PDB file of C-alpha atoms in Angstrom:
ATOM      1  CA  MET V  17     -34.711 -22.258 -17.240  1.00  0.00           C
ATOM      2  CA  SER V  18     -38.214 -23.065 -18.943  1.00  0.00           C
ATOM      3  CA  LEU V  19     -40.641 -25.941 -18.897  1.00  0.00           C
ATOM      4  CA  ARG V  20     -39.701 -26.752 -22.435  1.00  0.00           C
ATOM      5  CA  SER V  21     -36.386 -28.445 -20.870  1.00  0.00           C
ATOM      6  CA  GLY V  22     -38.221 -31.594 -20.627  1.00  0.00           C
ATOM      7  CA  ALA V  23     -39.647 -31.239 -16.865  1.00  0.00           C
ATOM      8  CA  LEU V  24     -43.289 -30.726 -17.813  1.00  0.00           C
ATOM      9  CA  PRO V  25     -44.035 -34.312 -17.928  1.00  0.00           C
ATOM     10  CA  TRP V  26     -42.470 -34.851 -14.480  1.00  0.00           C
ATOM     11  CA  PHE V  27     -44.361 -32.081 -13.170  1.00  0.00           C
ATOM     12  CA  ALA V  28     -47.456 -33.615 -14.649  1.00  0.00           C
ATOM     13  CA  LEU V  29     -46.592 -36.711 -13.001  1.00  0.00           C
ATOM     14  CA  ALA V  30     -46.482 -34.767  -9.573  1.00  0.00           C
ATOM     15  CA  ALA V  31     -49.747 -33.269 -10.468  1.00  0.00           C
ATOM     16  CA  ALA V  32     -51.364 -36.611 -10.837  1.00  0.00           C
ATOM     17  CA  VAL V  33     -49.984 -38.000  -7.686  1.00  0.00           C
ATOM     18  CA  VAL V  34     -51.306 -35.059  -5.819  1.00  0.00           C
ATOM     19  CA  ALA V  35     -54.765 -35.292  -7.468  1.00  0.00           C
ATOM     20  CA  LEU V  36     -54.850 -39.172  -6.767  1.00  0.00           C
ATOM     21  CA  ASP V  37     -53.908 -38.454  -3.228  1.00  0.00           C
ATOM     22  CA  GLN V  38     -56.341 -36.012  -2.494  1.00  0.00           C
ATOM     23  CA  PHE V  39     -59.300 -37.823  -4.239  1.00  0.00           C
ATOM     24  CA  THR V  40     -58.646 -40.859  -2.302  1.00  0.00           C
ATOM     25  CA  LYS V  41     -58.422 -39.137   0.965  1.00  0.00           C
ATOM     26  CA  HIS V  42     -61.581 -37.284   0.363  1.00  0.00           C
ATOM     27  CA  VAL V  43     -63.357 -40.660  -0.491  1.00  0.00           C
ATOM     28  CA  VAL V  44     -62.102 -42.332   2.593  1.00  0.00           C
ATOM     29  CA  GLN V  45     -63.170 -39.390   4.819  1.00  0.00           C
ATOM     30  CA  GLN V  46     -66.451 -39.331   3.193  1.00  0.00           C
ATOM     31  CA  GLN V  47     -67.140 -43.110   3.823  1.00  0.00           C
ATOM     32  CA  LEU V  48     -65.429 -43.977   7.180  1.00  0.00           C
ATOM     33  CA  ARG V  49     -65.565 -42.603  10.709  1.00  0.00           C
ATOM     34  CA  TYR V  50     -62.566 -41.723  12.472  1.00  0.00           C
ATOM     35  CA  GLY V  51     -60.788 -45.044  13.819  1.00  0.00           C
ATOM     36  CA  GLU V  52     -63.066 -47.154  11.546  1.00  0.00           C
ATOM     37  CA  SER V  53     -61.528 -50.142  10.027  1.00  0.00           C
ATOM     38  CA  VAL V  54     -63.020 -52.143   6.957  1.00  0.00           C
ATOM     39  CA  PRO V  55     -61.389 -55.292   5.886  1.00  0.00           C
ATOM     40  CA  VAL V  56     -60.643 -55.436   2.109  1.00  0.00           C
ATOM     41  CA  THR V  57     -58.359 -58.480   1.882  1.00  0.00           C
ATOM     42  CA  ALA V  58     -56.899 -60.768   4.214  1.00  0.00           C
ATOM     43  CA  PHE V  59     -53.883 -58.505   4.729  1.00  0.00           C
ATOM     44  CA  LEU V  60     -55.422 -54.978   3.955  1.00  0.00           C
ATOM     45  CA  ASP V  61     -57.883 -52.680   5.881  1.00  0.00           C
ATOM     46  CA  LEU V  62     -59.249 -49.433   4.996  1.00  0.00           C
ATOM     47  CA  VAL V  63     -58.866 -47.115   8.226  1.00  0.00           C
ATOM     48  CA  LEU V  64     -59.605 -43.466   8.797  1.00  0.00           C
ATOM     49  CA  VAL V  65     -56.589 -41.983  11.124  1.00  0.00           C
ATOM     50  CA  PHE V  66     -55.084 -38.652  11.071  1.00  0.00           C
ATOM     51  CA  ASN V  67     -51.257 -38.472  11.685  1.00  0.00           C
ATOM     52  CA  PRO V  68     -50.057 -35.374  12.806  1.00  0.00           C
ATOM     53  CA  GLY V  69     -46.333 -36.558  12.947  1.00  0.00           C
ATOM     54  CA  ALA V  70     -44.223 -37.881  10.318  1.00  0.00           C
ATOM     55  CA  ALA V  71     -43.554 -41.507   9.037  1.00  0.00           C
ATOM     56  CA  PHE V  72     -44.343 -44.137  11.634  1.00  0.00           C
ATOM     57  CA  SER V  73     -46.217 -41.335  13.526  1.00  0.00           C
ATOM     58  CA  PHE V  74     -42.695 -39.848  14.481  1.00  0.00           C
ATOM     59  CA  LEU V  75     -43.268 -36.651  16.744  1.00  0.00           C
ATOM     60  CA  SER V  76     -47.187 -37.368  16.423  1.00  0.00           C
ATOM     61  CA  GLN V  77     -47.387 -36.630  20.297  1.00  0.00           C
ATOM     62  CA  ALA V  78     -45.621 -33.258  20.111  1.00  0.00           C
ATOM     63  CA  PRO V  79     -47.802 -30.200  21.354  1.00  0.00           C
ATOM     64  CA  GLY V  80     -48.393 -28.865  17.756  1.00  0.00           C
ATOM     65  CA  TRP V  81     -45.116 -27.269  16.555  1.00  0.00           C
ATOM     66  CA  GLN V  82     -44.446 -30.289  14.398  1.00  0.00           C
ATOM     67  CA  ARG V  83     -47.268 -29.314  11.824  1.00  0.00           C
ATOM     68  CA  TRP V  84     -45.264 -26.181  10.833  1.00  0.00           C
ATOM     69  CA  PHE V  85     -41.903 -27.938  11.133  1.00  0.00           C
ATOM     70  CA  PHE V  86     -43.048 -30.537   8.712  1.00  0.00           C
ATOM     71  CA  VAL V  87     -44.727 -28.155   6.478  1.00  0.00           C
ATOM     72  CA  ALA V  88     -41.501 -26.034   6.173  1.00  0.00           C
ATOM     73  CA  VAL V  89     -39.565 -29.413   5.666  1.00  0.00           C
ATOM     74  CA  ALA V  90     -41.746 -30.598   2.875  1.00  0.00           C
ATOM     75  CA  LEU V  91     -41.868 -27.151   1.200  1.00  0.00           C
ATOM     76  CA  ALA V  92     -38.029 -26.876   1.159  1.00  0.00           C
ATOM     77  CA  ALA V  93     -37.840 -30.318   0.017  1.00  0.00           C
ATOM     78  CA  SER V  94     -40.290 -29.418  -2.906  1.00  0.00           C
ATOM     79  CA  VAL V  95     -38.228 -26.227  -3.795  1.00  0.00           C
ATOM     80  CA  VAL V  96     -34.957 -28.509  -4.184  1.00  0.00           C
ATOM     81  CA  VAL V  97     -36.884 -31.073  -6.189  1.00  0.00           C
ATOM     82  CA  THR V  98     -38.390 -28.745  -8.451  1.00  0.00           C
ATOM     83  CA  VAL V  99     -34.915 -26.944  -8.933  1.00  0.00           C
ATOM     84  CA  LEU V 100     -33.468 -30.506  -9.790  1.00  0.00           C
ATOM     85  CA  LEU V 101     -36.405 -31.015 -12.230  1.00  0.00           C
ATOM     86  CA  LEU V 102     -35.607 -27.893 -13.936  1.00  0.00           C
ATOM     87  CA  ARG V 103     -31.950 -28.312 -14.174  1.00  0.00           C
ATOM     88  CA  HIS V 104     -31.582 -31.996 -15.067  1.00  0.00           C
ATOM     89  CA  ARG V 105     -32.688 -33.101 -18.605  1.00  0.00           C
ATOM     90  CA  GLY V 106     -32.983 -36.433 -19.687  1.00  0.00           C
ATOM     91  CA  PRO V 107     -32.478 -39.280 -17.070  1.00  0.00           C
ATOM     92  CA  VAL V 108     -36.078 -40.666 -16.989  1.00  0.00           C
ATOM     93  CA  LEU V 109     -35.670 -42.816 -13.882  1.00  0.00           C
ATOM     94  CA  LEU V 110     -34.215 -39.705 -11.925  1.00  0.00           C
ATOM     95  CA  SER V 111     -36.922 -37.472 -13.273  1.00  0.00           C
ATOM     96  CA  ALA V 112     -39.811 -40.005 -12.404  1.00  0.00           C
ATOM     97  CA  ALA V 113     -38.249 -40.446  -8.898  1.00  0.00           C
ATOM     98  CA  LEU V 114     -38.187 -36.782  -8.463  1.00  0.00           C
ATOM     99  CA  GLY V 115     -41.690 -36.254  -9.580  1.00  0.00           C
ATOM    100  CA  LEU V 116     -43.187 -39.029  -7.529  1.00  0.00           C
ATOM    101  CA  ILE V 117     -41.445 -37.410  -4.303  1.00  0.00           C
ATOM    102  CA  LEU V 118     -42.653 -33.840  -5.252  1.00  0.00           C
ATOM    103  CA  GLY V 119     -46.307 -35.242  -5.659  1.00  0.00           C
ATOM    104  CA  GLY V 120     -46.113 -36.830  -2.434  1.00  0.00           C
ATOM    105  CA  ALA V 121     -44.788 -34.140  -0.748  1.00  0.00           C
ATOM    106  CA  ILE V 122     -47.448 -31.584  -1.894  1.00  0.00           C
ATOM    107  CA  GLY V 123     -50.171 -33.903  -1.102  1.00  0.00           C
ATOM    108  CA  ASN V 124     -49.004 -34.356   2.578  1.00  0.00           C
ATOM    109  CA  VAL V 125     -48.550 -30.549   2.854  1.00  0.00           C
ATOM    110  CA  ILE V 126     -52.116 -30.010   1.840  1.00  0.00           C
ATOM    111  CA  ASP V 127     -53.300 -32.067   4.373  1.00  0.00           C
ATOM    112  CA  ARG V 128     -51.124 -30.480   7.129  1.00  0.00           C
ATOM    113  CA  LEU V 129     -52.224 -27.063   6.064  1.00  0.00           C
ATOM    114  CA  VAL V 130     -55.848 -27.796   5.691  1.00  0.00           C
ATOM    115  CA  LEU V 131     -56.361 -30.326   8.579  1.00  0.00           C
ATOM    116  CA  GLY V 132     -53.361 -29.989  10.647  1.00  0.00           C
ATOM    117  CA  ALA V 133     -52.466 -33.572  10.118  1.00  0.00           C
ATOM    118  CA  VAL V 134     -51.895 -36.210   7.296  1.00  0.00           C
ATOM    119  CA  VAL V 135     -54.868 -38.587   6.547  1.00  0.00           C
ATOM    120  CA  ASP V 136     -53.850 -42.231   6.352  1.00  0.00           C
ATOM    121  CA  PHE V 137     -56.134 -45.037   5.318  1.00  0.00           C
ATOM    122  CA  LEU V 138     -54.001 -47.861   3.800  1.00  0.00           C
ATOM    123  CA  HIS V 139     -53.344 -50.488   6.647  1.00  0.00           C
ATOM    124  CA  PHE V 140     -51.532 -53.642   5.917  1.00  0.00           C
ATOM    125  CA  HIS V 141     -51.049 -56.372   8.146  1.00  0.00           C
ATOM    126  CA  ALA V 142     -49.976 -60.244   8.091  1.00  0.00           C
ATOM    127  CA  GLY V 143     -51.220 -62.131  11.179  1.00  0.00           C
ATOM    128  CA  PRO V 144     -50.432 -60.172  14.415  1.00  0.00           C
ATOM    129  CA  TYR V 145     -48.097 -57.905  12.591  1.00  0.00           C
ATOM    130  CA  TYR V 146     -49.429 -54.521  11.556  1.00  0.00           C
ATOM    131  CA  TRP V 147     -47.480 -51.881   9.308  1.00  0.00           C
ATOM    132  CA  PRO V 148     -48.399 -48.243  10.056  1.00  0.00           C
ATOM    133  CA  ALA V 149     -51.303 -46.768   8.045  1.00  0.00           C
ATOM    134  CA  PHE V 150     -50.228 -44.654   4.984  1.00  0.00           C
ATOM    135  CA  ASN V 151     -51.630 -43.239   1.835  1.00  0.00           C
ATOM    136  CA  VAL V 152     -51.240 -42.451  -1.776  1.00  0.00           C
ATOM    137  CA  ALA V 153     -48.572 -39.673  -1.007  1.00  0.00           C
ATOM    138  CA  ASP V 154     -46.685 -41.609   1.339  1.00  0.00           C
ATOM    139  CA  SER V 155     -46.397 -44.328  -1.233  1.00  0.00           C
ATOM    140  CA  ALA V 156     -45.369 -41.930  -4.209  1.00  0.00           C
ATOM    141  CA  ILE V 157     -42.777 -40.686  -1.753  1.00  0.00           C
ATOM    142  CA  THR V 158     -41.439 -44.312  -0.877  1.00  0.00           C
ATOM    143  CA  VAL V 159     -41.412 -45.494  -4.633  1.00  0.00           C
ATOM    144  CA  GLY V 160     -39.648 -42.333  -5.577  1.00  0.00           C
ATOM    145  CA  ALA V 161     -36.985 -42.715  -2.875  1.00  0.00           C
ATOM    146  CA  THR V 162     -36.453 -46.393  -3.576  1.00  0.00           C
ATOM    147  CA  LEU V 163     -35.938 -45.412  -7.616  1.00  0.00           C
ATOM    148  CA  LEU V 164     -33.641 -42.786  -6.423  1.00  0.00           C
ATOM    149  CA  VAL V 165     -31.389 -45.329  -4.743  1.00  0.00           C
ATOM    150  CA  TYR V 166     -31.586 -47.540  -7.377  1.00  0.00           C
ATOM    151  CA  ASP V 167     -30.642 -44.977  -9.826  1.00  0.00           C
ATOM    152  CA  SER V 168     -27.703 -44.054  -8.057  1.00  0.00           C
ATOM    153  CA  PHE V 169     -26.266 -47.517  -8.265  1.00  0.00           C
ATOM    154  CA  ALA V 170     -27.534 -48.376 -11.736  1.00  0.00           C
ATOM    155  CA  SER V 171     -26.084 -45.163 -13.473  1.00  0.00           C
ATOM    156  CA  GLY V 172     -22.855 -45.365 -11.314  1.00  0.00           C
ATOM    157  CA  ARG V 173     -19.900 -44.873 -13.754  1.00  0.00           C
ATOM    158  CA  ARG V 174     -17.014 -47.252 -13.560  1.00  0.00           C
ATOM    159  CA  PRO V 175     -13.728 -45.248 -14.001  1.00  0.00           C
ATOM    160  CA  PRO V 176     -12.006 -46.082 -17.321  1.00  0.00           C
ATOM    161  CA  ALA V 177      -9.509 -48.841 -17.312  1.00  0.00           C
ATOM    162  CA  VAL V 178      -6.013 -47.601 -16.531  1.00  0.00           C
ATOM    163  CA  ALA V 179      -3.644 -48.979 -19.298  1.00  0.00           C
ATOM    164  CA  ARG V 180      -0.415 -50.694 -17.688  1.00  0.00           C
ATOM    165  CA  ASP V 181       2.850 -49.634 -18.603  1.00  0.00           C
ATOM    166  CA  PRO V 182       5.006 -52.842 -19.374  1.00  0.00           C
ATOM    167  CA  LEU V 183       8.071 -50.888 -17.980  1.00  0.00           C
ATOM    168  CA  GLU V 184       6.812 -50.422 -14.664  1.00  0.00           C
ATOM    169  CA  GLY V 185       6.611 -53.938 -13.665  1.00  0.00           C
ATOM    170  CA  GLY V 186       4.037 -56.627 -13.989  1.00  0.00           C
ATOM    171  CA  GLY V 187       4.219 -56.396 -17.815  1.00  0.00           C
ATOM    172  CA  LYS V 188       5.453 -59.414 -19.776  1.00  0.00           C
TER     173      LYS V 188
END
């Protein structure tokens, strides 16, 4: 099992996601105060919030144990994704999806380990409807998961057609 198996580009993709995620979070933390919101477009604000929970602030009100729980889950998922990338050679869509998920998971783990919470800053809205704030890592995980679902349907193999025996009826 070596990186010559074709996994290197996908680990590079994961590293690029981590780098972009951490860079954007650093810039936002340098430019905004906690809770500050800066309108960018009619539907996007930049904000600075810290999410100790998971997606949609799941378990954000827990007393602190969730930090280590989410770190453990993300690290376990990262190990599984790494093994999958090293074992599977070829399918570009599957490998790209796994690379995005790996990079996103690592980006958010870094925040949890260093800050105790994930830095979120992209806040989309339409009229009175607001989507929870998220970040580059969350976006990479979402795109990766969507690609996995698409790939599972797109690469589905149809069973070979079964030849009918004309003697079993239905034949002419």
